[in-house]
mmCIF file of C-alpha atoms and ligand atoms in Angstrom:
data_model
loop_
_atom_site.group_PDB
_atom_site.id
_atom_site.type_symbol
_atom_site.label_atom_id
_atom_site.label_comp_id
_atom_site.label_asym_id
_atom_site.label_seq_id
_atom_site.Cartn_x
_atom_site.Cartn_y
_atom_site.Cartn_z
ATOM 1 C CA MET U 1 36.922 -107.300 3.226
ATOM 2 C CA ARG U 2 39.767 -107.925 5.665
ATOM 3 C CA ARG U 3 38.277 -111.275 6.697
ATOM 4 C CA PHE U 4 37.770 -112.303 3.065
ATOM 5 C CA SER U 5 41.369 -111.404 2.275
ATOM 6 C CA SER U 6 42.858 -113.067 5.404
ATOM 7 C CA ASP U 7 40.936 -116.279 4.697
ATOM 8 C CA LEU U 8 42.239 -116.346 1.135
ATOM 9 C CA ARG U 9 45.794 -115.686 2.254
ATOM 10 C CA ARG U 10 45.572 -118.374 4.937
ATOM 11 C CA SER U 11 44.484 -120.898 2.333
ATOM 12 C CA GLY U 12 47.414 -119.922 0.121
ATOM 13 C CA LYS U 13 45.365 -118.111 -2.546
ATOM 14 C CA THR U 14 46.801 -115.083 -4.326
ATOM 15 C CA ILE U 15 44.747 -111.892 -4.726
ATOM 16 C CA ALA U 16 44.764 -109.392 -7.581
ATOM 17 C CA PHE U 17 43.158 -106.004 -6.966
ATOM 18 C CA VAL U 18 41.720 -103.368 -9.300
ATOM 19 C CA PRO U 19 40.857 -100.146 -7.427
ATOM 20 C CA THR U 20 38.314 -97.986 -9.273
ATOM 21 C CA MET U 21 35.989 -95.032 -8.795
ATOM 22 C CA GLY U 22 33.173 -96.918 -10.516
ATOM 23 C CA PHE U 23 31.252 -96.111 -13.695
ATOM 24 C CA LEU U 24 33.231 -98.936 -15.217
ATOM 25 C CA HIS U 25 34.233 -99.132 -18.869
ATOM 26 C CA GLN U 26 36.295 -101.291 -21.182
ATOM 27 C CA GLY U 27 39.524 -99.935 -19.716
ATOM 28 C CA HIS U 28 38.584 -101.239 -16.257
ATOM 29 C CA LEU U 29 37.506 -104.554 -17.796
ATOM 30 C CA SER U 30 40.928 -104.965 -19.398
ATOM 31 C CA LEU U 31 42.519 -104.495 -15.955
ATOM 32 C CA MET U 32 40.148 -107.096 -14.505
ATOM 33 C CA GLU U 33 40.916 -109.557 -17.261
ATOM 34 C CA LYS U 34 44.626 -109.142 -16.672
ATOM 35 C CA GLY U 35 44.091 -109.398 -12.898
ATOM 36 C CA LYS U 36 42.274 -112.691 -13.279
ATOM 37 C CA SER U 37 45.194 -114.132 -15.204
ATOM 38 C CA LEU U 38 47.650 -113.097 -12.482
ATOM 39 C CA ALA U 39 46.044 -114.378 -9.288
ATOM 40 C CA ALA U 40 43.624 -116.969 -7.915
ATOM 41 C CA ARG U 41 41.100 -114.345 -6.804
ATOM 42 C CA LEU U 42 40.188 -110.895 -8.100
ATOM 43 C CA VAL U 43 38.920 -108.022 -5.945
ATOM 44 C CA VAL U 44 37.599 -104.714 -7.319
ATOM 45 C CA SER U 45 36.923 -101.642 -5.194
ATOM 46 C CA ILE U 46 34.521 -98.857 -6.057
ATOM 47 C CA PHE U 47 35.143 -95.681 -4.101
ATOM 48 C CA VAL U 48 34.877 -92.100 -5.346
ATOM 49 C CA ASN U 49 37.693 -90.730 -3.257
ATOM 50 C CA PRO U 50 36.896 -87.169 -2.105
ATOM 51 C CA THR U 51 40.492 -86.318 -1.187
ATOM 52 C CA GLN U 52 41.690 -86.497 -4.796
ATOM 53 C CA PHE U 53 39.195 -83.889 -6.032
ATOM 54 C CA GLY U 54 39.969 -80.176 -5.833
ATOM 55 C CA PRO U 55 37.366 -77.691 -4.548
ATOM 56 C CA ASN U 56 36.290 -76.738 -8.101
ATOM 57 C CA GLU U 57 36.318 -80.260 -9.521
ATOM 58 C CA ASP U 58 33.550 -82.708 -10.331
ATOM 59 C CA LEU U 59 33.273 -84.736 -7.077
ATOM 60 C CA ALA U 60 29.534 -84.116 -6.626
ATOM 61 C CA ALA U 61 28.843 -84.739 -10.317
ATOM 62 C CA TYR U 62 31.109 -87.771 -10.715
ATOM 63 C CA PRO U 63 29.065 -90.383 -12.624
ATOM 64 C CA LYS U 64 27.718 -93.324 -10.611
ATOM 65 C CA ASP U 65 25.848 -96.477 -11.566
ATOM 66 C CA GLU U 66 26.395 -99.139 -8.959
ATOM 67 C CA ALA U 67 23.878 -101.624 -10.394
ATOM 68 C CA ARG U 68 25.552 -101.497 -13.796
ATOM 69 C CA ASP U 69 29.019 -101.729 -12.224
ATOM 70 C CA LEU U 70 28.014 -104.808 -10.203
ATOM 71 C CA ASP U 71 26.562 -106.424 -13.284
ATOM 72 C CA MET U 72 29.794 -105.763 -15.189
ATOM 73 C CA THR U 73 32.027 -107.077 -12.395
ATOM 74 C CA GLN U 74 29.909 -110.201 -12.088
ATOM 75 C CA LYS U 75 30.160 -110.868 -15.817
ATOM 76 C CA ALA U 76 33.913 -110.236 -15.638
ATOM 77 C CA GLY U 77 34.238 -112.983 -13.020
ATOM 78 C CA VAL U 78 35.262 -110.708 -10.148
ATOM 79 C CA ASP U 79 35.256 -112.591 -6.818
ATOM 80 C CA ALA U 80 34.523 -109.648 -4.525
ATOM 81 C CA VAL U 81 33.586 -105.991 -4.927
ATOM 82 C CA PHE U 82 34.530 -103.722 -2.038
ATOM 83 C CA ILE U 83 32.359 -100.591 -1.813
ATOM 84 C CA PRO U 84 33.268 -98.692 1.335
ATOM 85 C CA ASP U 85 31.661 -95.408 2.311
ATOM 86 C CA VAL U 86 33.561 -92.210 3.030
ATOM 87 C CA GLN U 87 33.298 -92.646 6.822
ATOM 88 C CA GLN U 88 34.894 -96.089 6.636
ATOM 89 C CA ILE U 89 37.865 -94.855 4.641
ATOM 90 C CA TYR U 90 38.224 -91.510 6.423
ATOM 91 C CA PRO U 91 36.825 -91.994 9.962
ATOM 92 C CA SER U 92 36.900 -88.878 12.101
ATOM 93 C CA GLY U 93 40.272 -88.455 13.770
ATOM 94 C CA CYS U 94 42.235 -89.985 10.912
ATOM 95 C CA GLN U 95 45.282 -87.789 10.300
ATOM 96 C CA THR U 96 47.852 -89.558 8.141
ATOM 97 C CA VAL U 97 48.410 -88.631 4.509
ATOM 98 C CA VAL U 98 50.845 -89.996 1.947
ATOM 99 C CA LEU U 99 52.739 -87.204 0.265
ATOM 100 C CA LEU U 100 55.259 -87.507 -2.565
ATOM 101 C CA LYS U 101 57.967 -84.888 -2.953
ATOM 102 C CA PHE U 102 58.630 -84.678 -6.689
ATOM 103 C CA LEU U 103 56.374 -86.678 -9.020
ATOM 104 C CA PRO U 104 53.265 -84.566 -8.290
ATOM 105 C CA GLY U 105 55.214 -81.434 -9.315
ATOM 106 C CA HIS U 106 54.650 -82.145 -13.022
ATOM 107 C CA LEU U 107 51.860 -82.622 -15.598
ATOM 108 C CA CYS U 108 48.431 -82.938 -13.940
ATOM 109 C CA GLY U 109 49.858 -82.210 -10.489
ATOM 110 C CA LEU U 110 50.424 -78.581 -11.509
ATOM 111 C CA SER U 111 46.777 -77.864 -12.233
ATOM 112 C CA ARG U 112 45.418 -80.310 -9.623
ATOM 113 C CA PRO U 113 47.314 -79.462 -6.428
ATOM 114 C CA GLY U 114 46.825 -82.146 -3.775
ATOM 115 C CA HIS U 115 45.333 -84.622 -6.247
ATOM 116 C CA PHE U 116 48.170 -87.139 -6.174
ATOM 117 C CA ASN U 117 48.501 -87.001 -2.406
ATOM 118 C CA GLY U 118 44.807 -87.891 -2.264
ATOM 119 C CA VAL U 119 45.403 -90.772 -4.674
ATOM 120 C CA ALA U 120 48.495 -92.005 -2.798
ATOM 121 C CA THR U 121 46.674 -91.857 0.536
ATOM 122 C CA VAL U 122 43.569 -93.707 -0.602
ATOM 123 C CA VAL U 123 45.518 -96.346 -2.517
ATOM 124 C CA THR U 124 47.696 -96.990 0.564
ATOM 125 C CA LYS U 125 44.542 -97.442 2.636
ATOM 126 C CA LEU U 126 42.878 -99.693 0.062
ATOM 127 C CA LEU U 127 46.021 -101.837 -0.230
ATOM 128 C CA GLY U 128 46.116 -102.106 3.567
ATOM 129 C CA ILE U 129 42.520 -103.314 3.669
ATOM 130 C CA VAL U 130 42.473 -105.594 0.623
ATOM 131 C CA ARG U 131 46.059 -106.853 1.110
ATOM 132 C CA PRO U 132 46.455 -108.039 -2.481
ATOM 133 C CA HIS U 133 49.558 -109.639 -3.966
ATOM 134 C CA THR U 134 49.146 -107.614 -7.161
ATOM 135 C CA ALA U 135 47.351 -104.342 -7.953
ATOM 136 C CA LEU U 136 46.553 -103.156 -11.462
ATOM 137 C CA PHE U 137 46.376 -99.628 -12.881
ATOM 138 C CA GLY U 138 45.788 -98.222 -16.361
ATOM 139 C CA GLU U 139 48.430 -96.332 -18.310
ATOM 140 C CA LYS U 140 45.963 -93.589 -19.224
ATOM 141 C CA ASP U 141 46.658 -92.157 -15.765
ATOM 142 C CA PHE U 142 50.379 -92.410 -16.419
ATOM 143 C CA GLN U 143 51.352 -90.010 -13.647
ATOM 144 C CA GLN U 144 49.122 -91.837 -11.161
ATOM 145 C CA LEU U 145 50.839 -95.089 -12.104
ATOM 146 C CA ALA U 146 54.270 -93.487 -11.582
ATOM 147 C CA VAL U 147 53.180 -92.095 -8.209
ATOM 148 C CA ILE U 148 51.846 -95.466 -7.055
ATOM 149 C CA ARG U 149 54.935 -97.387 -8.191
ATOM 150 C CA GLN U 150 57.168 -94.911 -6.350
ATOM 151 C CA MET U 151 55.036 -94.976 -3.218
ATOM 152 C CA VAL U 152 54.903 -98.788 -3.104
ATOM 153 C CA LYS U 153 58.689 -98.843 -3.422
ATOM 154 C CA ASP U 154 59.365 -96.051 -0.903
ATOM 155 C CA LEU U 155 56.970 -97.411 1.720
ATOM 156 C CA GLU U 156 58.079 -101.038 1.205
ATOM 157 C CA ILE U 157 54.486 -102.099 0.597
ATOM 158 C CA GLY U 158 55.737 -105.267 -1.070
ATOM 159 C CA ILE U 159 53.112 -105.857 -3.741
ATOM 160 C CA ASP U 160 53.448 -106.038 -7.501
ATOM 161 C CA ILE U 161 52.093 -103.081 -9.461
ATOM 162 C CA VAL U 162 51.003 -104.121 -12.931
ATOM 163 C CA ALA U 163 50.119 -101.665 -15.698
ATOM 164 C CA ALA U 164 47.770 -102.175 -18.623
ATOM 165 C CA PRO U 165 47.730 -100.184 -21.866
ATOM 166 C CA ILE U 166 45.169 -97.500 -22.684
ATOM 167 C CA VAL U 167 41.955 -98.885 -24.169
ATOM 168 C CA ARG U 168 40.583 -96.655 -26.932
ATOM 169 C CA GLU U 169 37.304 -96.164 -28.764
ATOM 170 C CA ALA U 170 37.360 -96.997 -32.497
ATOM 171 C CA ASP U 171 38.269 -93.363 -33.320
ATOM 172 C CA GLY U 172 41.115 -93.301 -30.804
ATOM 173 C CA LEU U 173 39.489 -91.513 -27.860
ATOM 174 C CA ALA U 174 40.900 -93.000 -24.649
ATOM 175 C CA MET U 175 38.182 -94.661 -22.541
ATOM 176 C CA SER U 176 37.275 -92.659 -19.457
ATOM 177 C CA SER U 177 34.302 -92.409 -17.121
ATOM 178 C CA ARG U 178 34.386 -88.660 -17.835
ATOM 179 C CA ASN U 179 33.673 -89.167 -21.568
ATOM 180 C CA MET U 180 29.986 -89.472 -20.689
ATOM 181 C CA TYR U 181 29.913 -85.728 -19.936
ATOM 182 C CA LEU U 182 30.747 -84.875 -23.573
ATOM 183 C CA THR U 183 28.047 -83.493 -25.877
ATOM 184 C CA SER U 184 28.068 -85.004 -29.371
ATOM 185 C CA ASP U 185 29.996 -81.989 -30.757
ATOM 186 C CA GLN U 186 32.506 -82.174 -27.910
ATOM 187 C CA ARG U 187 32.803 -85.914 -28.476
ATOM 188 C CA LYS U 188 33.989 -85.129 -32.026
ATOM 189 C CA SER U 189 36.472 -82.520 -30.764
ATOM 190 C CA ALA U 190 37.757 -85.015 -28.184
ATOM 191 C CA THR U 191 39.375 -87.137 -30.895
ATOM 192 C CA SER U 192 41.886 -84.308 -31.409
ATOM 193 C CA LEU U 193 43.931 -85.586 -28.431
ATOM 194 C CA TYR U 194 44.622 -88.935 -30.061
ATOM 195 C CA ARG U 195 45.140 -87.355 -33.471
ATOM 196 C CA ALA U 196 47.675 -84.918 -32.023
ATOM 197 C CA LEU U 197 49.494 -87.752 -30.246
ATOM 198 C CA THR U 198 49.709 -89.978 -33.315
ATOM 199 C CA ALA U 199 50.846 -87.022 -35.464
ATOM 200 C CA SER U 200 53.547 -86.273 -32.862
ATOM 201 C CA ARG U 201 54.621 -89.905 -32.845
ATOM 202 C CA GLN U 202 54.976 -89.694 -36.620
ATOM 203 C CA MET U 203 57.004 -86.460 -36.388
ATOM 204 C CA VAL U 204 59.441 -88.200 -34.045
ATOM 205 C CA LYS U 205 59.619 -91.231 -36.339
ATOM 206 C CA ASN U 206 60.412 -88.841 -39.194
ATOM 207 C CA GLY U 207 63.361 -87.449 -37.265
ATOM 208 C CA GLU U 208 62.003 -84.389 -35.423
ATOM 209 C CA THR U 209 63.869 -84.034 -32.105
ATOM 210 C CA SER U 210 62.700 -80.656 -30.794
ATOM 211 C CA ALA U 211 60.071 -81.095 -28.079
ATOM 212 C CA GLU U 212 59.062 -77.467 -28.555
ATOM 213 C CA VAL U 213 58.340 -77.972 -32.268
ATOM 214 C CA ILE U 214 56.331 -81.141 -31.606
ATOM 215 C CA ILE U 215 54.333 -79.554 -28.790
ATOM 216 C CA ARG U 216 53.603 -76.429 -30.868
ATOM 217 C CA SER U 217 52.317 -78.551 -33.722
ATOM 218 C CA ALA U 218 50.117 -80.657 -31.388
ATOM 219 C CA ALA U 219 48.771 -77.487 -29.759
ATOM 220 C CA ALA U 220 47.851 -76.020 -33.159
ATOM 221 C CA ARG U 221 46.064 -79.224 -34.126
ATOM 222 C CA ILE U 222 44.047 -79.284 -30.893
ATOM 223 C CA SER U 223 43.279 -75.546 -30.835
ATOM 224 C CA ALA U 224 41.888 -75.808 -34.372
ATOM 225 C CA VAL U 225 38.894 -77.870 -33.193
ATOM 226 C CA PRO U 226 35.947 -76.276 -31.347
ATOM 227 C CA GLU U 227 35.599 -76.089 -27.557
ATOM 228 C CA THR U 228 39.128 -77.148 -26.662
ATOM 229 C CA ILE U 229 41.248 -75.393 -24.043
ATOM 230 C CA ILE U 230 44.742 -76.735 -23.490
ATOM 231 C CA ASP U 231 45.677 -77.246 -19.850
ATOM 232 C CA TYR U 232 49.099 -78.650 -20.751
ATOM 233 C CA ILE U 233 50.945 -80.578 -23.439
ATOM 234 C CA ALA U 234 54.275 -81.974 -22.278
ATOM 235 C CA ILE U 235 57.073 -84.175 -23.489
ATOM 236 C CA CYS U 236 58.856 -85.706 -20.556
ATOM 237 C CA ASP U 237 61.050 -88.412 -19.145
ATOM 238 C CA PRO U 238 58.734 -91.368 -18.421
ATOM 239 C CA GLN U 239 60.474 -92.073 -15.094
ATOM 240 C CA THR U 240 60.898 -88.643 -13.523
ATOM 241 C CA LEU U 241 58.206 -86.847 -15.583
ATOM 242 C CA GLU U 242 60.632 -83.942 -16.002
ATOM 243 C CA ASP U 243 60.389 -82.008 -19.275
ATOM 244 C CA VAL U 244 62.654 -83.127 -22.088
ATOM 245 C CA ALA U 245 63.882 -80.565 -24.658
ATOM 246 C CA VAL U 246 65.529 -82.905 -27.157
ATOM 247 C CA VAL U 247 63.964 -86.232 -28.062
ATOM 248 C CA SER U 248 66.886 -88.641 -28.220
ATOM 249 C CA GLY U 249 65.279 -91.755 -26.723
ATOM 250 C CA PRO U 250 61.797 -92.928 -25.724
ATOM 251 C CA VAL U 251 59.824 -90.063 -24.141
ATOM 252 C CA LEU U 252 56.312 -89.671 -22.846
ATOM 253 C CA MET U 253 54.010 -87.166 -24.494
ATOM 254 C CA ALA U 254 51.152 -86.311 -22.147
ATOM 255 C CA MET U 255 48.327 -83.811 -22.294
ATOM 256 C CA ALA U 256 45.266 -82.540 -20.476
ATOM 257 C CA ILE U 257 42.645 -80.729 -22.542
ATOM 258 C CA MET U 258 39.353 -79.231 -21.477
ATOM 259 C CA VAL U 259 36.740 -80.142 -24.067
ATOM 260 C CA GLY U 260 33.869 -77.975 -22.915
ATOM 261 C CA LYS U 261 33.704 -78.683 -19.184
ATOM 262 C CA PRO U 262 35.243 -82.176 -19.085
ATOM 263 C CA ARG U 263 39.003 -82.297 -18.650
ATOM 264 C CA LEU U 264 40.413 -85.169 -20.703
ATOM 265 C CA ILE U 265 43.891 -86.644 -20.426
ATOM 266 C CA ASP U 266 45.823 -88.868 -22.791
ATOM 267 C CA ASN U 267 49.408 -89.900 -23.413
ATOM 268 C CA MET U 268 51.648 -91.888 -25.722
ATOM 269 C CA MET U 269 55.280 -92.989 -25.782
ATOM 270 C CA LEU U 270 57.236 -91.397 -28.643
ATOM 271 C CA THR U 271 60.233 -93.356 -29.830
ATOM 272 C CA PRO U 272 62.783 -92.020 -32.309
HETATM 273 O O1 LIG G 301 42.221 -94.245 -11.166
HETATM 274 C C1 LIG G 301 41.281 -94.190 -10.348
HETATM 275 O O2 LIG G 301 40.143 -94.553 -10.613
HETATM 276 C C2 LIG G 301 41.545 -93.602 -8.965
HETATM 277 O O3 LIG G 301 42.440 -92.553 -9.017
HETATM 278 C C3 LIG G 301 41.979 -94.666 -7.932
HETATM 279 C C4 LIG G 301 43.309 -95.310 -8.314
HETATM 280 C C5 LIG G 301 40.916 -95.716 -7.798
HETATM 281 C C6 LIG G 301 42.185 -94.008 -6.567
HETATM 282 O O4 LIG G 301 41.023 -93.398 -6.107
#
């Protein structure tokens, strides 16, 4: 991978990079499409990063289908797919981690302690290996995107971070590799996230400014469908991710909901 990247750089070619954990879907493909338009060559990595999973999370069960992924990347015109193994990324004796002070203290970071440090560490390593000019991330993982932007700035990594909007199924469910865990009943319940977000967006458009009122209404909507357990619903500042009480400008509404076993996340900007 390093040789491939150095050769490209030496010949003056730019590299766009889409890091993934595999089990690719339309959301990843939209990142690849954007990546292709931004650089001469496109690299995708597939690595299910163990350090971003908590002890009770789905690392062992994380869906995998390398043959399908390779077929999809080939059709998407990807120039190289980097599939390291755990030993290559975390050889014995490796001891450096990337730790952010504040951004992980909100939203998903509260119920997934250590998750964003795992993400920041692996993304730093992948950027160091692939050495792209641009790296692309989806807005569904809004907090991840914020963490990576901050880390790239703080550590002077000197690459462009480009975001792409959430890609949704026809009924609004945000695309995710984890959607494949849903039973058909849970799949129906899972649309409540998008419905709650769009209803909240409408409330704000209609003049509601109390975050508490909007969150309570979204929670009622989600709790009314079977098999949902709310991890969190938050309305926050899109830069700092700190809670906002009064909606007076654009805010981020973000949520994590267990639908049966799978934990689904979604978010939307609300603009008065
Ligand atoms: O979003 C993901 O798939 C992962 O968190 C990432 C960025 C590839 C790091 O493991």
